[in-house]
Amino acid sequence: MKQRPASPPPTAPVARRRPLRQRLTGWAFVLPFAVPFLLTVVAPIVYTAGLSLFRERLIGGVTFVGLDNYREQLGDPQFWDAVSRVGIFLVIQVPLMMGFALGAALALDSARLYAPSVFRLGIFLPYAVPGVVASLLWGYIYGDQFGLVGDLEQFFDIALPDPLSSGLILPSISNIGLWLYVGYNMLVLYSALQSIPGELFEAARIDGAGTWHVIVGIKIPAIRNTLVVTTIFSVIGGFQLFNEPNILRSMVPNVISTDFTPNMYAYTLSFAGQQYNSAATVAMIMGVVTGVVAFVVQRRGMRGAV
């Protein structure tokens, strides 16, 4: 009896490539974001990184120097003085800003304020003022010869601390930042508080939890991610400090130098000293420092979060 030959195993179906029209449709959805991102984010970073690897010499023109610019800037005490001032500024401003913004958001969310819309608008309104205008406004207020501080000294015949002195200039600049951005952070946190399910509050009331327990045990943990994000944005904005000290410098040039912050230092190198390669190096270093600090803040803020 003859045996029938074994039938060959079924071959796997050949994967068919998607039609060209479908692939083009996918790219069409990506391009409106990808093209501006490449032109406004990736291209400037690549250009700045390349610029930082060269140096213009009196003899020989522009030459490739590798990491020499980075070694020079990292060994420059002016650069580290600017970074330390920004670090002190962040230590002052960020905790105060997040504390005020969180307190205002919790007050709005409590529904116990009289005319909450007026309260919300009053805190948010300074955010609509441009930073340059706000710096000019507060610079006039701080003036001891022509501003509010000087008027109070003359009216009450007393000597008040000079907000533009070397010992108070950082708190004065921090106050401008608080006035400008507390309202923005408040609205972000308030929106997050509004998204908390009401069932959690009902369960807390049934268990006999008081207002403080609800805030600490429910509200703040529920908006933890939002708190971390707003803190990161505040840290990034602090490292980019430029407008406020640059405007106030015209009033107190002996207190605020041209290298008061890293951004002012890079601006001076580029536009006053024509040292574009060194300015690009400072920008790249500060970009790395800002990214590392923001990453550390994110990791510590998200630790233990569910």
mmCIF file of C-alpha atoms in Angstrom:
data_model
loop_
_atom_site.group_PDB
_atom_site.id
_atom_site.type_symbol
_atom_site.label_atom_id
_atom_site.label_comp_id
_atom_site.label_asym_id
_atom_site.label_seq_id
_atom_site.Cartn_x
_atom_site.Cartn_y
_atom_site.Cartn_z
ATOM 1 C CA MET A 1 0.000 0.000 0.000
ATOM 2 C CA LYS A 2 1.446 3.289 -1.096
ATOM 3 C CA GLN A 3 1.807 6.076 1.439
ATOM 4 C CA ARG A 4 0.713 9.518 0.431
ATOM 5 C CA PRO A 5 3.536 12.042 0.531
ATOM 6 C CA ALA A 6 3.363 14.411 3.445
ATOM 7 C CA SER A 7 1.927 17.764 2.494
ATOM 8 C CA PRO A 8 4.316 20.678 2.881
ATOM 9 C CA PRO A 9 3.759 22.919 5.928
ATOM 10 C CA PRO A 10 1.632 25.908 5.238
ATOM 11 C CA THR A 11 3.710 28.943 4.487
ATOM 12 C CA ALA A 12 3.216 32.046 6.578
ATOM 13 C CA PRO A 13 1.404 34.795 4.753
ATOM 14 C CA VAL A 14 3.764 37.368 3.322
ATOM 15 C CA ALA A 15 3.431 40.692 5.103
ATOM 16 C CA ARG A 16 2.033 43.180 2.664
ATOM 17 C CA ARG A 17 3.379 46.667 2.740
ATOM 18 C CA ARG A 18 0.927 49.416 3.381
ATOM 19 C CA PRO A 19 -0.084 51.362 0.328
ATOM 20 C CA LEU A 20 1.880 54.517 -0.383
ATOM 21 C CA ARG A 21 -1.215 56.624 0.198
ATOM 22 C CA GLN A 22 -1.575 55.397 3.789
ATOM 23 C CA ARG A 23 2.086 56.073 4.567
ATOM 24 C CA LEU A 24 1.854 59.578 3.138
ATOM 25 C CA THR A 25 -1.285 60.213 5.165
ATOM 26 C CA GLY A 26 0.568 59.359 8.375
ATOM 27 C CA TRP A 27 3.437 61.689 7.500
ATOM 28 C CA ALA A 28 0.927 64.412 6.655
ATOM 29 C CA PHE A 29 -0.347 64.304 10.241
ATOM 30 C CA VAL A 30 3.204 64.395 11.653
ATOM 31 C CA LEU A 31 4.675 67.144 9.484
ATOM 32 C CA PRO A 32 2.727 70.122 10.929
ATOM 33 C CA PHE A 33 4.475 69.427 14.237
ATOM 34 C CA ALA A 34 7.743 67.937 13.010
ATOM 35 C CA VAL A 35 8.738 70.752 10.649
ATOM 36 C CA PRO A 36 8.372 73.643 13.153
ATOM 37 C CA PHE A 37 9.990 71.478 15.846
ATOM 38 C CA LEU A 38 13.006 70.749 13.664
ATOM 39 C CA LEU A 39 13.364 74.381 12.563
ATOM 40 C CA THR A 40 12.813 76.091 15.918
ATOM 41 C CA VAL A 41 14.197 73.561 18.421
ATOM 42 C CA VAL A 42 16.515 70.983 16.867
ATOM 43 C CA ALA A 43 18.240 73.223 14.323
ATOM 44 C CA PRO A 44 19.163 76.010 16.826
ATOM 45 C CA ILE A 45 20.504 73.446 19.299
ATOM 46 C CA VAL A 46 22.614 71.742 16.629
ATOM 47 C CA TYR A 47 23.889 75.102 15.365
ATOM 48 C CA THR A 48 24.741 76.303 18.880
ATOM 49 C CA ALA A 49 26.508 73.042 19.702
ATOM 50 C CA GLY A 50 28.552 73.311 16.518
ATOM 51 C CA LEU A 51 29.358 76.964 17.192
ATOM 52 C CA SER A 52 30.674 76.096 20.649
ATOM 53 C CA LEU A 53 33.323 73.796 19.149
ATOM 54 C CA PHE A 54 35.020 76.561 17.168
ATOM 55 C CA ARG A 55 36.885 79.739 18.024
ATOM 56 C CA GLU A 56 37.690 82.816 15.989
ATOM 57 C CA ARG A 57 41.349 83.744 16.153
ATOM 58 C CA LEU A 58 43.093 86.898 15.004
ATOM 59 C CA ILE A 59 45.441 84.786 12.909
ATOM 60 C CA GLY A 60 43.951 81.821 11.136
ATOM 61 C CA GLY A 61 40.275 82.772 11.300
ATOM 62 C CA VAL A 62 37.717 80.330 12.684
ATOM 63 C CA THR A 63 39.349 77.092 13.820
ATOM 64 C CA PHE A 64 38.088 73.922 15.418
ATOM 65 C CA VAL A 65 39.067 73.778 19.119
ATOM 66 C CA GLY A 66 36.945 70.870 20.372
ATOM 67 C CA LEU A 67 36.112 71.215 24.048
ATOM 68 C CA ASP A 68 38.539 74.056 24.764
ATOM 69 C CA ASN A 69 35.698 76.576 25.004
ATOM 70 C CA TYR A 70 33.979 74.404 27.600
ATOM 71 C CA ARG A 71 37.162 74.112 29.667
ATOM 72 C CA GLU A 72 37.619 77.863 29.518
ATOM 73 C CA GLN A 73 34.082 78.679 30.639
ATOM 74 C CA LEU A 74 33.991 76.031 33.350
ATOM 75 C CA GLY A 75 37.180 77.544 34.751
ATOM 76 C CA ASP A 76 35.888 81.128 34.572
ATOM 77 C CA PRO A 77 34.906 82.511 38.027
ATOM 78 C CA GLN A 78 32.551 85.026 36.383
ATOM 79 C CA PHE A 79 30.477 82.169 34.999
ATOM 80 C CA TRP A 80 30.264 80.388 38.346
ATOM 81 C CA ASP A 81 29.360 83.634 40.151
ATOM 82 C CA ALA A 82 26.453 84.061 37.741
ATOM 83 C CA VAL A 83 25.345 80.447 38.275
ATOM 84 C CA SER A 84 25.524 80.812 42.065
ATOM 85 C CA ARG A 85 23.380 83.960 41.974
ATOM 86 C CA VAL A 86 20.760 82.157 39.917
ATOM 87 C CA GLY A 87 20.922 79.221 42.339
ATOM 88 C CA ILE A 88 20.246 81.538 45.297
ATOM 89 C CA PHE A 89 17.430 83.143 43.311
ATOM 90 C CA LEU A 90 15.821 79.743 42.727
ATOM 91 C CA VAL A 91 16.104 78.815 46.398
ATOM 92 C CA ILE A 92 14.244 82.023 47.277
ATOM 93 C CA GLN A 93 11.653 82.188 44.534
ATOM 94 C CA VAL A 94 10.526 78.672 43.688
ATOM 95 C CA PRO A 95 9.352 77.597 47.207
ATOM 96 C CA LEU A 96 7.625 80.947 47.750
ATOM 97 C CA MET A 97 5.951 80.885 44.353
ATOM 98 C CA MET A 98 4.659 77.341 44.714
ATOM 99 C CA GLY A 99 3.521 78.020 48.284
ATOM 100 C CA PHE A 100 1.576 81.162 47.338
ATOM 101 C CA ALA A 101 0.126 79.549 44.204
ATOM 102 C CA LEU A 102 -0.963 76.424 46.092
ATOM 103 C CA GLY A 103 -2.482 78.481 48.920
ATOM 104 C CA ALA A 104 -4.440 80.649 46.476
ATOM 105 C CA ALA A 105 -5.635 77.585 44.518
ATOM 106 C CA LEU A 106 -6.790 75.857 47.697
ATOM 107 C CA ALA A 107 -8.588 79.015 48.795
ATOM 108 C CA LEU A 108 -10.444 79.166 45.478
ATOM 109 C CA ASP A 109 -11.260 75.469 45.606
ATOM 110 C CA SER A 110 -12.690 75.769 49.114
ATOM 111 C CA ALA A 111 -15.641 77.804 47.753
ATOM 112 C CA ARG A 112 -15.567 79.940 50.902
ATOM 113 C CA LEU A 113 -14.233 83.118 49.330
ATOM 114 C CA TYR A 114 -16.431 86.126 48.735
ATOM 115 C CA ALA A 115 -16.407 87.034 45.017
ATOM 116 C CA PRO A 116 -13.962 84.271 43.977
ATOM 117 C CA SER A 117 -13.908 85.447 40.355
ATOM 118 C CA VAL A 118 -12.575 88.840 41.455
ATOM 119 C CA PHE A 119 -9.969 87.114 43.642
ATOM 120 C CA ARG A 120 -8.920 84.852 40.778
ATOM 121 C CA LEU A 121 -8.707 87.710 38.274
ATOM 122 C CA GLY A 122 -6.793 89.928 40.692
ATOM 123 C CA ILE A 123 -4.062 87.330 41.203
ATOM 124 C CA PHE A 124 -3.873 86.310 37.544
ATOM 125 C CA LEU A 125 -3.935 89.837 36.074
ATOM 126 C CA PRO A 126 -0.193 90.590 36.613
ATOM 127 C CA TYR A 127 0.616 87.645 34.325
ATOM 128 C CA ALA A 128 -0.811 89.690 31.441
ATOM 129 C CA VAL A 129 1.797 92.420 32.042
ATOM 130 C CA PRO A 130 4.975 91.984 29.929
ATOM 131 C CA GLY A 131 8.092 91.227 31.931
ATOM 132 C CA VAL A 132 9.870 94.368 30.741
ATOM 133 C CA VAL A 133 6.962 96.585 31.791
ATOM 134 C CA ALA A 134 6.751 94.841 35.169
ATOM 135 C CA SER A 135 10.482 95.374 35.751
ATOM 136 C CA LEU A 136 10.169 99.079 34.927
ATOM 137 C CA LEU A 137 7.137 99.378 37.204
ATOM 138 C CA TRP A 138 8.790 97.718 40.179
ATOM 139 C CA GLY A 139 12.048 99.542 39.521
ATOM 140 C CA TYR A 140 10.152 102.795 39.955
ATOM 141 C CA ILE A 141 8.536 101.495 43.144
ATOM 142 C CA TYR A 142 11.915 100.450 44.544
ATOM 143 C CA GLY A 143 13.584 103.801 43.873
ATOM 144 C CA ASP A 144 14.663 105.605 47.060
ATOM 145 C CA GLN A 145 15.061 108.954 45.271
ATOM 146 C CA PHE A 146 12.031 109.040 42.978
ATOM 147 C CA GLY A 147 9.815 106.042 43.774
ATOM 148 C CA LEU A 148 7.477 104.724 46.419
ATOM 149 C CA VAL A 149 10.274 103.848 48.852
ATOM 150 C CA GLY A 150 11.645 107.392 48.653
ATOM 151 C CA ASP A 151 8.178 108.903 49.081
ATOM 152 C CA LEU A 152 7.558 106.790 52.199
ATOM 153 C CA GLU A 153 10.892 107.840 53.655
ATOM 154 C CA GLN A 154 10.096 111.508 53.133
ATOM 155 C CA PHE A 155 6.499 111.260 54.364
ATOM 156 C CA PHE A 156 7.265 109.344 57.564
ATOM 157 C CA ASP A 157 10.782 110.778 57.968
ATOM 158 C CA ILE A 158 12.300 107.331 58.402
ATOM 159 C CA ALA A 159 15.109 105.373 56.723
ATOM 160 C CA LEU A 160 13.896 102.266 54.914
ATOM 161 C CA PRO A 161 16.111 99.482 53.532
ATOM 162 C CA ASP A 162 17.065 100.075 49.926
ATOM 163 C CA PRO A 163 15.484 97.284 47.812
ATOM 164 C CA LEU A 164 18.098 97.886 45.104
ATOM 165 C CA SER A 165 21.100 97.466 47.391
ATOM 166 C CA SER A 166 23.529 94.602 46.881
ATOM 167 C CA GLY A 167 22.108 92.681 49.840
ATOM 168 C CA LEU A 168 18.446 92.959 48.761
ATOM 169 C CA ILE A 169 18.631 92.924 44.986
ATOM 170 C CA LEU A 170 17.947 89.179 44.656
ATOM 171 C CA PRO A 171 14.849 89.268 46.934
ATOM 172 C CA SER A 172 13.659 92.342 45.011
ATOM 173 C CA ILE A 173 14.007 90.555 41.675
ATOM 174 C CA SER A 174 12.335 87.493 43.183
ATOM 175 C CA ASN A 175 9.397 89.660 44.248
ATOM 176 C CA ILE A 176 8.905 90.766 40.638
ATOM 177 C CA GLY A 177 8.826 87.135 39.531
ATOM 178 C CA LEU A 178 6.326 86.258 42.227
ATOM 179 C CA TRP A 179 4.074 89.144 41.252
ATOM 180 C CA LEU A 180 4.164 88.043 37.622
ATOM 181 C CA TYR A 181 3.790 84.262 37.769
ATOM 182 C CA VAL A 182 1.938 83.278 40.945
ATOM 183 C CA GLY A 183 -1.394 83.798 39.167
ATOM 184 C CA TYR A 184 -0.448 81.511 36.286
ATOM 185 C CA ASN A 185 0.624 78.689 38.591
ATOM 186 C CA MET A 186 -2.482 79.246 40.700
ATOM 187 C CA LEU A 187 -4.774 78.652 37.709
ATOM 188 C CA VAL A 188 -2.904 75.486 36.737
ATOM 189 C CA LEU A 189 -3.183 74.075 40.250
ATOM 190 C CA TYR A 190 -6.792 75.195 40.596
ATOM 191 C CA SER A 191 -7.686 73.382 37.351
ATOM 192 C CA ALA A 192 -6.069 70.238 38.731
ATOM 193 C CA LEU A 193 -8.035 70.560 41.978
ATOM 194 C CA GLN A 194 -11.269 70.850 40.033
ATOM 195 C CA SER A 195 -10.627 67.498 38.373
ATOM 196 C CA ILE A 196 -10.521 65.537 41.660
ATOM 197 C CA PRO A 197 -13.556 63.206 41.888
ATOM 198 C CA GLY A 198 -16.151 64.370 44.397
ATOM 199 C CA GLU A 199 -16.582 60.845 45.746
ATOM 200 C CA LEU A 200 -13.259 61.173 47.575
ATOM 201 C CA PHE A 201 -14.511 64.175 49.535
ATOM 202 C CA GLU A 202 -17.796 62.465 50.353
ATOM 203 C CA ALA A 203 -15.938 59.426 51.684
ATOM 204 C CA ALA A 204 -13.662 61.681 53.732
ATOM 205 C CA ARG A 205 -16.637 63.512 55.261
ATOM 206 C CA ILE A 206 -18.263 60.198 56.157
ATOM 207 C CA ASP A 207 -15.045 59.162 57.901
ATOM 208 C CA GLY A 208 -15.066 62.402 59.859
ATOM 209 C CA ALA A 209 -12.052 64.035 58.188
ATOM 210 C CA GLY A 210 -11.619 67.738 58.789
ATOM 211 C CA THR A 211 -10.620 70.420 56.307
ATOM 212 C CA TRP A 212 -6.914 70.111 57.039
ATOM 213 C CA HIS A 213 -6.998 66.316 56.689
ATOM 214 C CA VAL A 214 -8.783 66.641 53.335
ATOM 215 C CA ILE A 215 -6.136 69.068 52.086
ATOM 216 C CA VAL A 216 -3.170 66.998 53.241
ATOM 217 C CA GLY A 217 -4.632 63.547 52.598
ATOM 218 C CA ILE A 218 -6.600 64.063 49.386
ATOM 219 C CA LYS A 219 -6.078 67.331 47.559
ATOM 220 C CA ILE A 220 -2.306 67.709 47.633
ATOM 221 C CA PRO A 221 -1.560 64.025 46.818
ATOM 222 C CA ALA A 222 -4.117 64.153 43.989
ATOM 223 C CA ILE A 223 -2.380 67.095 42.292
ATOM 224 C CA ARG A 224 1.158 65.907 42.992
ATOM 225 C CA ASN A 225 2.006 65.486 39.308
ATOM 226 C CA THR A 226 0.769 69.002 38.555
ATOM 227 C CA LEU A 227 2.838 70.399 41.409
ATOM 228 C CA VAL A 228 5.944 68.708 40.014
ATOM 229 C CA VAL A 229 5.317 70.055 36.506
ATOM 230 C CA THR A 230 4.757 73.640 37.683
ATOM 231 C CA THR A 231 7.858 73.400 39.873
ATOM 232 C CA ILE A 232 9.927 72.243 36.893
ATOM 233 C CA PHE A 233 8.622 75.150 34.799
ATOM 234 C CA SER A 234 9.510 77.562 37.598
ATOM 235 C CA VAL A 235 13.035 76.130 37.829
ATOM 236 C CA ILE A 236 13.524 76.427 34.063
ATOM 237 C CA GLY A 237 12.226 79.999 34.118
ATOM 238 C CA GLY A 238 14.590 80.843 36.971
ATOM 239 C CA PHE A 239 17.614 79.643 35.030
ATOM 240 C CA GLN A 240 16.487 81.869 32.134
ATOM 241 C CA LEU A 241 16.454 84.995 34.313
ATOM 242 C CA PHE A 242 17.301 87.981 32.128
ATOM 243 C CA ASN A 243 14.647 90.711 31.761
ATOM 244 C CA GLU A 244 14.348 91.808 35.371
ATOM 245 C CA PRO A 245 18.051 92.279 36.220
ATOM 246 C CA ASN A 246 18.806 93.696 32.774
ATOM 247 C CA ILE A 247 16.142 96.399 33.184
ATOM 248 C CA LEU A 248 17.093 97.203 36.793
ATOM 249 C CA ARG A 249 20.768 97.420 35.839
ATOM 250 C CA SER A 250 20.245 100.890 34.351
ATOM 251 C CA MET A 251 19.208 102.098 37.821
ATOM 252 C CA VAL A 252 21.951 100.400 39.839
ATOM 253 C CA PRO A 253 24.862 99.573 37.487
ATOM 254 C CA ASN A 254 27.207 99.171 40.444
ATOM 255 C CA VAL A 255 25.024 96.441 41.956
ATOM 256 C CA ILE A 256 23.934 94.516 38.849
ATOM 257 C CA SER A 257 26.874 93.741 36.583
ATOM 258 C CA THR A 258 26.808 92.603 32.972
ATOM 259 C CA ASP A 259 27.453 89.025 34.139
ATOM 260 C CA PHE A 260 24.839 89.029 36.880
ATOM 261 C CA THR A 261 23.092 85.925 35.464
ATOM 262 C CA PRO A 262 24.275 83.294 32.955
ATOM 263 C CA ASN A 263 21.941 84.679 30.293
ATOM 264 C CA MET A 264 23.264 88.206 30.837
ATOM 265 C CA TYR A 265 26.798 86.826 30.722
ATOM 266 C CA ALA A 266 26.127 85.072 27.400
ATOM 267 C CA TYR A 267 24.421 88.211 26.048
ATOM 268 C CA THR A 268 27.435 90.338 26.987
ATOM 269 C CA LEU A 269 29.863 87.888 25.416
ATOM 270 C CA SER A 270 27.872 87.783 22.200
ATOM 271 C CA PHE A 271 26.726 91.355 21.581
ATOM 272 C CA ALA A 272 29.287 93.397 23.532
ATOM 273 C CA GLY A 273 32.401 91.242 23.152
ATOM 274 C CA GLN A 274 31.630 89.652 19.763
ATOM 275 C CA GLN A 275 32.602 86.296 21.317
ATOM 276 C CA TYR A 276 29.857 84.237 19.723
ATOM 277 C CA ASN A 277 31.571 80.910 20.282
ATOM 278 C CA SER A 278 31.979 81.541 24.009
ATOM 279 C CA ALA A 279 28.353 82.690 24.263
ATOM 280 C CA ALA A 280 27.224 79.496 22.527
ATOM 281 C CA THR A 281 29.313 77.494 24.994
ATOM 282 C CA VAL A 282 27.640 79.191 27.967
ATOM 283 C CA ALA A 283 24.228 78.500 26.421
ATOM 284 C CA MET A 284 25.032 74.802 25.961
ATOM 285 C CA ILE A 285 26.371 74.447 29.513
ATOM 286 C CA MET A 286 23.303 76.124 30.991
ATOM 287 C CA GLY A 287 21.046 73.948 28.858
ATOM 288 C CA VAL A 288 22.674 70.837 30.316
ATOM 289 C CA VAL A 289 22.568 72.234 33.874
ATOM 290 C CA THR A 290 18.900 73.177 33.516
ATOM 291 C CA GLY A 291 18.029 69.752 32.125
ATOM 292 C CA VAL A 292 19.842 67.934 34.930
ATOM 293 C CA VAL A 293 18.229 70.030 37.659
ATOM 294 C CA ALA A 294 14.780 69.634 36.089
ATOM 295 C CA PHE A 295 15.315 65.865 35.864
ATOM 296 C CA VAL A 296 16.352 65.671 39.533
ATOM 297 C CA VAL A 297 13.301 67.707 40.563
ATOM 298 C CA GLN A 298 11.057 65.420 38.536
ATOM 299 C CA ARG A 299 12.543 62.229 39.962
ATOM 300 C CA ARG A 300 12.309 63.435 43.544
ATOM 301 C CA GLY A 301 8.820 64.828 43.040
ATOM 302 C CA MET A 302 7.518 61.645 41.442
ATOM 303 C CA ARG A 303 9.116 59.374 44.048
ATOM 304 C CA GLY A 304 6.413 57.324 45.680
ATOM 305 C CA ALA A 305 3.689 58.673 43.388
ATOM 306 C CA VAL A 306 1.113 56.208 42.176
#
